[in-house]
Amino acid sequence: MTHLDGNAVAGDLAAIFTGDLSGAVATCAGCGVTGPVATVMVYEGMGEVLRCPDCDTVLLRLMRVAGETRLDMRGVSLLRWQSAA
Amino acid sequence: MGTTRGFFRRRSGDDERLPPGQYLERGFPVLSAGPTPHVPLDQWDFSITGSLSEERSWTWDEFLALPREDFTVDIHCVTTWTKLDTQWTGVSVDTLLDGVELEGGYLTALCDGGYTTNLPVEDVTGGKAWVVYQYDGEELEPEHGGPARLLVPHLYFWKSAKWVRRLIFTDEDEPGFWEQLGYHDRGDPWLEQRYQGD
Ligand SMILES: [Zn+2]
């Protein structure tokens, strides 16, 4: 089976990441705890750093530079939220 | 440059000490990417490891017994503040490396809490970098990196890693915590090397 390129999911990704994620539920890749994104610890300064409230693992890092948004999500093993109707 | 009259007259020469895009800060802002670690001093140690002829490590008491230096430098944060004439006490990285042969050209500073930052060896040798444990004549406050932090004042302050515990010498330049996200691998404030590509 051949694979498609990223354009095939562009519409799906756009729909995913324009919504408000504060009600989403994240699973920490460090300790496995699951909780609402709204309850994570956020440290601001050179960028935004979201950490697990249970084990301090960096869940997500966000930076905006030169018209580009950079998102590192290696500390989130699963993110889930209600689909739009 | 003309002289300004008034109570808040700047000392002449201050402007020349401000790198491009920086402003003069009188306070000492605290930037942290995570919670402040609190490691008891009897469990603290400092080590140099990786691509070098001899790995070394010191307990807190051994570290305090190393030759210390008092020095005054300007510091420059990439979030655009510069603080002049900050006074520190600590051990020069040259002292830590005395008699050790380095085999790689880079290092990663590793800290309690997991923070890392990468540097070229030539930016921490030749009297340019220290591991400091006193600020302004007092023991270094945890929020400012105590018990000990790296201090590399000629580079942006994120390179001066708080709560540093180990210098890992490497053959390749391996991007650290902020460098992975797009901050510059070297970070020279006078060249405004804020982000990769600057
Ligand atoms: Zn966790």
CSV table of C-alpha atoms and ligand atoms in Angstrom, one decimal:
chain,number,residue,atom,x,y,z
A,1,MET,CA,0.0,0.0,0.0
A,2,THR,CA,1.4,3.4,-0.9
A,3,HIS,CA,1.2,6.3,1.5
A,4,LEU,CA,-0.1,9.8,1.0
A,5,ASP,CA,1.8,13.0,1.8
A,6,GLY,CA,0.8,15.4,4.6
A,7,ASN,CA,-1.6,17.3,2.5
A,8,ALA,CA,-4.0,14.5,2.9
A,9,VAL,CA,-4.5,15.4,6.6
A,10,ALA,CA,-4.1,19.2,6.3
A,11,GLY,CA,-7.8,19.8,6.7
A,12,ASP,CA,-8.1,17.4,9.6
A,13,LEU,CA,-5.1,19.0,11.4
A,14,ALA,CA,-6.5,22.5,10.8
A,15,ALA,CA,-9.7,21.5,12.4
A,16,ILE,CA,-7.9,19.9,15.3
A,17,PHE,CA,-5.6,22.8,16.3
A,18,THR,CA,-7.8,25.8,15.9
A,19,GLY,CA,-10.1,24.8,18.7
A,20,ASP,CA,-9.8,25.6,22.4
A,21,LEU,CA,-7.8,22.8,23.9
A,22,SER,CA,-8.2,23.8,27.6
A,23,GLY,CA,-11.0,21.3,28.0
A,24,ALA,CA,-8.9,18.5,26.4
A,25,VAL,CA,-7.4,15.7,28.5
A,26,ALA,CA,-3.7,14.9,28.3
A,27,THR,CA,-1.8,11.8,29.3
A,28,CYS,CA,1.7,12.4,30.7
A,29,ALA,CA,4.4,10.4,28.9
A,30,GLY,CA,6.5,10.5,32.1
A,31,CYS,CA,4.2,9.1,34.7
A,32,GLY,CA,1.1,8.1,32.8
A,33,VAL,CA,-1.3,10.4,34.8
A,34,THR,CA,-4.2,11.7,32.8
A,35,GLY,CA,-5.8,15.1,33.5
A,36,PRO,CA,-7.3,18.2,31.9
A,37,VAL,CA,-4.9,20.5,30.0
A,38,ALA,CA,-6.3,23.4,32.1
A,39,THR,CA,-4.7,21.9,35.2
A,40,VAL,CA,-1.1,21.6,34.0
A,41,MET,CA,1.6,23.9,35.3
A,42,VAL,CA,2.7,26.7,32.8
A,43,TYR,CA,6.0,28.5,33.0
A,44,GLU,CA,6.4,31.5,30.7
A,45,GLY,CA,9.5,33.4,29.6
A,46,MET,CA,11.5,32.4,26.6
A,47,GLY,CA,8.5,30.3,25.5
A,48,GLU,CA,5.7,28.5,27.1
A,49,VAL,CA,6.5,25.3,29.0
A,50,LEU,CA,3.6,23.1,30.1
A,51,ARG,CA,4.5,20.6,32.9
A,52,CYS,CA,2.7,17.6,34.5
A,53,PRO,CA,1.4,18.7,37.9
A,54,ASP,CA,2.2,15.2,39.3
A,55,CYS,CA,5.8,14.6,38.1
A,56,ASP,CA,7.0,17.9,36.5
A,57,THR,CA,7.7,16.2,33.1
A,58,VAL,CA,7.6,18.7,30.3
A,59,LEU,CA,4.4,17.9,28.4
A,60,LEU,CA,4.6,20.6,25.8
A,61,ARG,CA,6.7,23.5,24.7
A,62,LEU,CA,5.4,26.4,22.6
A,63,MET,CA,7.3,29.2,20.9
A,64,ARG,CA,6.5,31.7,18.3
A,65,VAL,CA,9.4,33.1,16.2
A,66,ALA,CA,9.6,34.9,12.9
A,67,GLY,CA,6.0,34.2,11.9
A,68,GLU,CA,6.3,30.5,12.8
A,69,THR,CA,4.7,28.6,15.7
A,70,ARG,CA,6.8,25.7,17.1
A,71,LEU,CA,5.2,23.0,19.2
A,72,ASP,CA,7.1,20.2,21.0
A,73,MET,CA,4.6,17.6,22.3
A,74,ARG,CA,7.0,14.8,23.2
A,75,GLY,CA,5.8,14.7,26.8
A,76,VAL,CA,2.2,14.0,25.9
A,77,SER,CA,1.5,10.4,25.0
A,78,LEU,CA,-2.2,11.0,24.3
A,79,LEU,CA,-4.4,14.0,23.9
A,80,ARG,CA,-8.1,13.6,23.6
A,81,TRP,CA,-11.1,15.9,23.4
A,82,GLN,CA,-14.7,16.0,22.2
A,83,SER,CA,-15.0,16.3,18.5
A,84,ALA,CA,-17.0,19.3,17.1
A,85,ALA,CA,-20.6,18.3,16.4
B,1,MET,CA,27.5,61.3,24.2
B,2,GLY,CA,26.3,64.3,26.2
B,3,THR,CA,25.9,64.4,29.9
B,4,THR,CA,22.4,64.3,31.3
B,5,ARG,CA,21.7,66.3,34.4
B,6,GLY,CA,19.4,64.9,37.1
B,7,PHE,CA,19.2,62.5,40.0
B,8,PHE,CA,18.9,59.5,37.6
B,9,ARG,CA,21.9,60.5,35.5
B,10,ARG,CA,23.3,57.5,33.8
B,11,ARG,CA,27.0,56.8,34.3
B,12,SER,CA,28.7,57.7,31.1
B,13,GLY,CA,29.5,54.5,29.1
B,14,ASP,CA,26.3,52.6,30.1
B,15,ASP,CA,24.9,52.9,26.6
B,16,GLU,CA,28.0,51.3,25.1
B,17,ARG,CA,27.5,48.4,27.4
B,18,LEU,CA,24.0,47.6,26.1
B,19,PRO,CA,24.0,45.1,23.3
B,20,PRO,CA,21.6,45.7,20.4
B,21,GLY,CA,17.9,45.3,21.3
B,22,GLN,CA,18.5,45.3,25.0
B,23,TYR,CA,17.3,47.6,27.8
B,24,LEU,CA,18.9,48.4,31.1
B,25,GLU,CA,17.3,46.5,34.1
B,26,ARG,CA,17.9,47.6,37.7
B,27,GLY,CA,16.2,44.6,39.3
B,28,PHE,CA,17.0,40.9,38.8
B,29,PRO,CA,14.1,39.2,36.9
B,30,VAL,CA,13.6,35.5,37.6
B,31,LEU,CA,13.0,33.3,34.5
B,32,SER,CA,12.4,29.6,35.0
B,33,ALA,CA,11.2,26.9,32.7
B,34,GLY,CA,10.2,24.7,35.7
B,35,PRO,CA,9.9,24.4,39.4
B,36,THR,CA,12.9,25.3,41.6
B,37,PRO,CA,14.7,22.2,42.7
B,38,HIS,CA,15.9,21.8,46.3
B,39,VAL,CA,18.7,19.3,46.6
B,40,PRO,CA,20.3,19.0,50.0
B,41,LEU,CA,23.9,20.0,50.0
B,42,ASP,CA,25.0,16.6,51.4
B,43,GLN,CA,23.5,15.0,48.3
B,44,TRP,CA,24.8,17.6,45.8
B,45,ASP,CA,27.8,16.9,43.7
B,46,PHE,CA,29.3,18.4,40.5
B,47,SER,CA,31.0,16.4,37.7
B,48,ILE,CA,32.6,16.7,34.3
B,49,THR,CA,32.1,13.7,32.1
B,50,GLY,CA,32.1,12.7,28.4
B,51,SER,CA,34.7,13.3,25.8
B,52,LEU,CA,37.7,14.1,28.0
B,53,SER,CA,40.8,12.4,29.3
B,54,GLU,CA,39.6,12.1,32.9
B,55,GLU,CA,36.1,12.3,34.5
B,56,ARG,CA,36.0,14.2,37.8
B,57,SER,CA,33.5,14.9,40.5
B,58,TRP,CA,33.3,17.0,43.6
B,59,THR,CA,31.1,17.0,46.7
B,60,TRP,CA,29.8,20.4,47.9
B,61,ASP,CA,32.6,20.7,50.5
B,62,GLU,CA,35.2,19.7,47.9
B,63,PHE,CA,33.8,22.2,45.5
B,64,LEU,CA,34.0,25.1,48.1
B,65,ALA,CA,37.6,24.1,48.7
B,66,LEU,CA,38.5,24.8,45.0
B,67,PRO,CA,40.2,28.1,44.2
B,68,ARG,CA,37.5,30.7,43.9
B,69,GLU,CA,37.3,33.9,42.0
B,70,ASP,CA,35.3,37.1,42.7
B,71,PHE,CA,34.3,39.0,39.6
B,72,THR,CA,31.9,41.7,38.3
B,73,VAL,CA,30.2,41.3,34.9
B,74,ASP,CA,27.3,42.5,32.8
B,75,ILE,CA,24.6,39.9,32.0
B,76,HIS,CA,22.2,39.9,29.1
B,77,CYS,CA,18.9,38.0,28.9
B,78,VAL,CA,17.4,37.1,25.5
B,79,THR,CA,14.1,38.5,26.8
B,80,THR,CA,15.9,41.9,26.3
B,81,TRP,CA,17.0,42.9,29.7
B,82,THR,CA,20.6,43.7,30.6
B,83,LYS,CA,21.9,44.1,34.1
B,84,LEU,CA,25.2,45.8,34.6
B,85,ASP,CA,27.9,45.2,37.2
B,86,THR,CA,26.7,42.0,38.8
B,87,GLN,CA,29.0,40.5,41.4
B,88,TRP,CA,29.7,36.8,41.6
B,89,THR,CA,31.9,34.3,43.4
B,90,GLY,CA,32.7,30.9,42.0
B,91,VAL,CA,35.1,28.5,40.4
B,92,SER,CA,36.4,29.1,36.9
B,93,VAL,CA,35.7,26.3,34.4
B,94,ASP,CA,39.4,26.5,33.6
B,95,THR,CA,40.1,25.3,37.2
B,96,LEU,CA,37.7,22.4,36.9
B,97,LEU,CA,39.4,21.4,33.6
B,98,ASP,CA,43.0,21.9,34.9
B,99,GLY,CA,45.1,19.0,33.6
B,100,VAL,CA,42.2,17.4,31.7
B,101,GLU,CA,42.5,17.0,27.9
B,102,LEU,CA,39.2,17.6,26.0
B,103,GLU,CA,38.5,15.4,23.1
B,104,GLY,CA,35.4,17.1,21.7
B,105,GLY,CA,34.6,20.6,20.8
B,106,TYR,CA,31.3,21.1,22.7
B,107,LEU,CA,29.6,20.5,26.0
B,108,THR,CA,26.1,20.2,27.5
B,109,ALA,CA,25.4,21.7,30.9
B,110,LEU,CA,23.0,19.4,32.7
B,111,CYS,CA,20.9,20.7,35.6
B,112,ASP,CA,18.7,19.5,38.4
B,113,GLY,CA,15.1,19.6,37.0
B,114,GLY,CA,16.4,18.3,33.6
B,115,TYR,CA,17.3,21.6,32.0
B,116,THR,CA,20.1,21.5,29.4
B,117,THR,CA,22.0,24.0,27.3
B,118,ASN,CA,24.8,23.5,24.8
B,119,LEU,CA,28.0,25.5,24.3
B,120,PRO,CA,31.2,25.4,22.3
B,121,VAL,CA,34.2,24.6,24.5
B,122,GLU,CA,36.0,27.8,23.5
B,123,ASP,CA,33.1,29.8,25.1
B,124,VAL,CA,33.7,28.2,28.6
B,125,THR,CA,37.5,28.2,28.6
B,126,GLY,CA,40.1,31.0,28.7
B,127,GLY,CA,38.5,32.8,31.7
B,128,LYS,CA,35.1,33.1,30.2
B,129,ALA,CA,32.9,30.9,32.3
B,130,TRP,CA,32.4,29.9,36.0
B,131,VAL,CA,30.3,27.7,38.2
B,132,VAL,CA,29.1,30.3,40.8
B,133,TYR,CA,27.7,29.9,44.3
B,134,GLN,CA,27.6,33.5,45.6
B,135,TYR,CA,25.8,36.5,44.2
B,136,ASP,CA,26.4,40.0,45.6
B,137,GLY,CA,28.4,38.6,48.5
B,138,GLU,CA,25.6,36.2,49.6
B,139,GLU,CA,24.9,32.6,48.9
B,140,LEU,CA,23.1,32.2,45.6
B,141,GLU,CA,19.3,32.1,46.1
B,142,PRO,CA,17.5,29.0,44.8
B,143,GLU,CA,15.4,31.1,42.5
B,144,HIS,CA,18.6,32.5,40.9
B,145,GLY,CA,20.1,29.0,40.5
B,146,GLY,CA,21.5,28.2,43.9
B,147,PRO,CA,23.2,26.3,45.3
B,148,ALA,CA,25.3,26.8,42.0
B,149,ARG,CA,24.8,27.9,38.5
B,150,LEU,CA,26.9,28.1,35.4
B,151,LEU,CA,27.8,31.7,34.5
B,152,VAL,CA,28.8,32.5,30.9
B,153,PRO,CA,28.3,36.3,30.9
B,154,HIS,CA,29.4,37.0,27.3
B,155,LEU,CA,26.5,34.9,26.0
B,156,TYR,CA,22.8,35.3,26.5
B,157,PHE,CA,21.8,34.3,30.0
B,158,TRP,CA,19.9,31.1,29.1
B,159,LYS,CA,23.4,29.6,28.6
B,160,SER,CA,24.2,30.4,32.3
B,161,ALA,CA,22.3,27.3,33.4
B,162,LYS,CA,20.7,27.5,36.9
B,163,TRP,CA,21.1,24.5,39.2
B,164,VAL,CA,23.9,23.0,37.1
B,165,ARG,CA,25.3,19.7,38.2
B,166,ARG,CA,27.3,18.3,35.3
B,167,LEU,CA,29.2,19.4,32.3
B,168,ILE,CA,29.0,16.7,29.6
B,169,PHE,CA,31.7,17.2,27.0
B,170,THR,CA,30.6,16.0,23.5
B,171,ASP,CA,32.0,15.6,20.0
B,172,GLU,CA,29.0,17.2,18.3
B,173,ASP,CA,27.0,20.3,19.2
B,174,GLU,CA,23.8,18.8,20.7
B,175,PRO,CA,21.0,21.3,21.1
B,176,GLY,CA,19.7,21.9,24.6
B,177,PHE,CA,16.3,22.6,26.1
B,178,TRP,CA,15.7,26.0,24.3
B,179,GLU,CA,18.0,25.4,21.4
B,180,GLN,CA,15.9,22.4,20.3
B,181,LEU,CA,12.9,24.7,20.0
B,182,GLY,CA,14.8,27.2,17.9
B,183,TYR,CA,17.0,29.4,20.1
B,184,HIS,CA,20.6,29.9,18.8
B,185,ASP,CA,23.3,27.3,19.5
B,186,ARG,CA,25.8,30.0,20.5
B,187,GLY,CA,23.8,33.1,21.6
B,188,ASP,CA,26.2,36.0,21.4
B,189,PRO,CA,24.2,39.1,22.5
B,190,TRP,CA,26.5,41.5,20.6
B,191,LEU,CA,25.6,39.7,17.3
B,192,GLU,CA,22.0,39.4,18.4
B,193,GLN,CA,22.1,35.6,18.0
B,194,ARG,CA,18.7,35.0,19.6
B,195,TYR,CA,17.3,32.3,17.2
B,196,GLN,CA,18.7,29.7,14.9
B,197,GLY,CA,19.7,31.5,11.7
B,198,ASP,CA,20.4,34.9,13.4
C,1,ZN,ZN,3.6,13.1,34.9
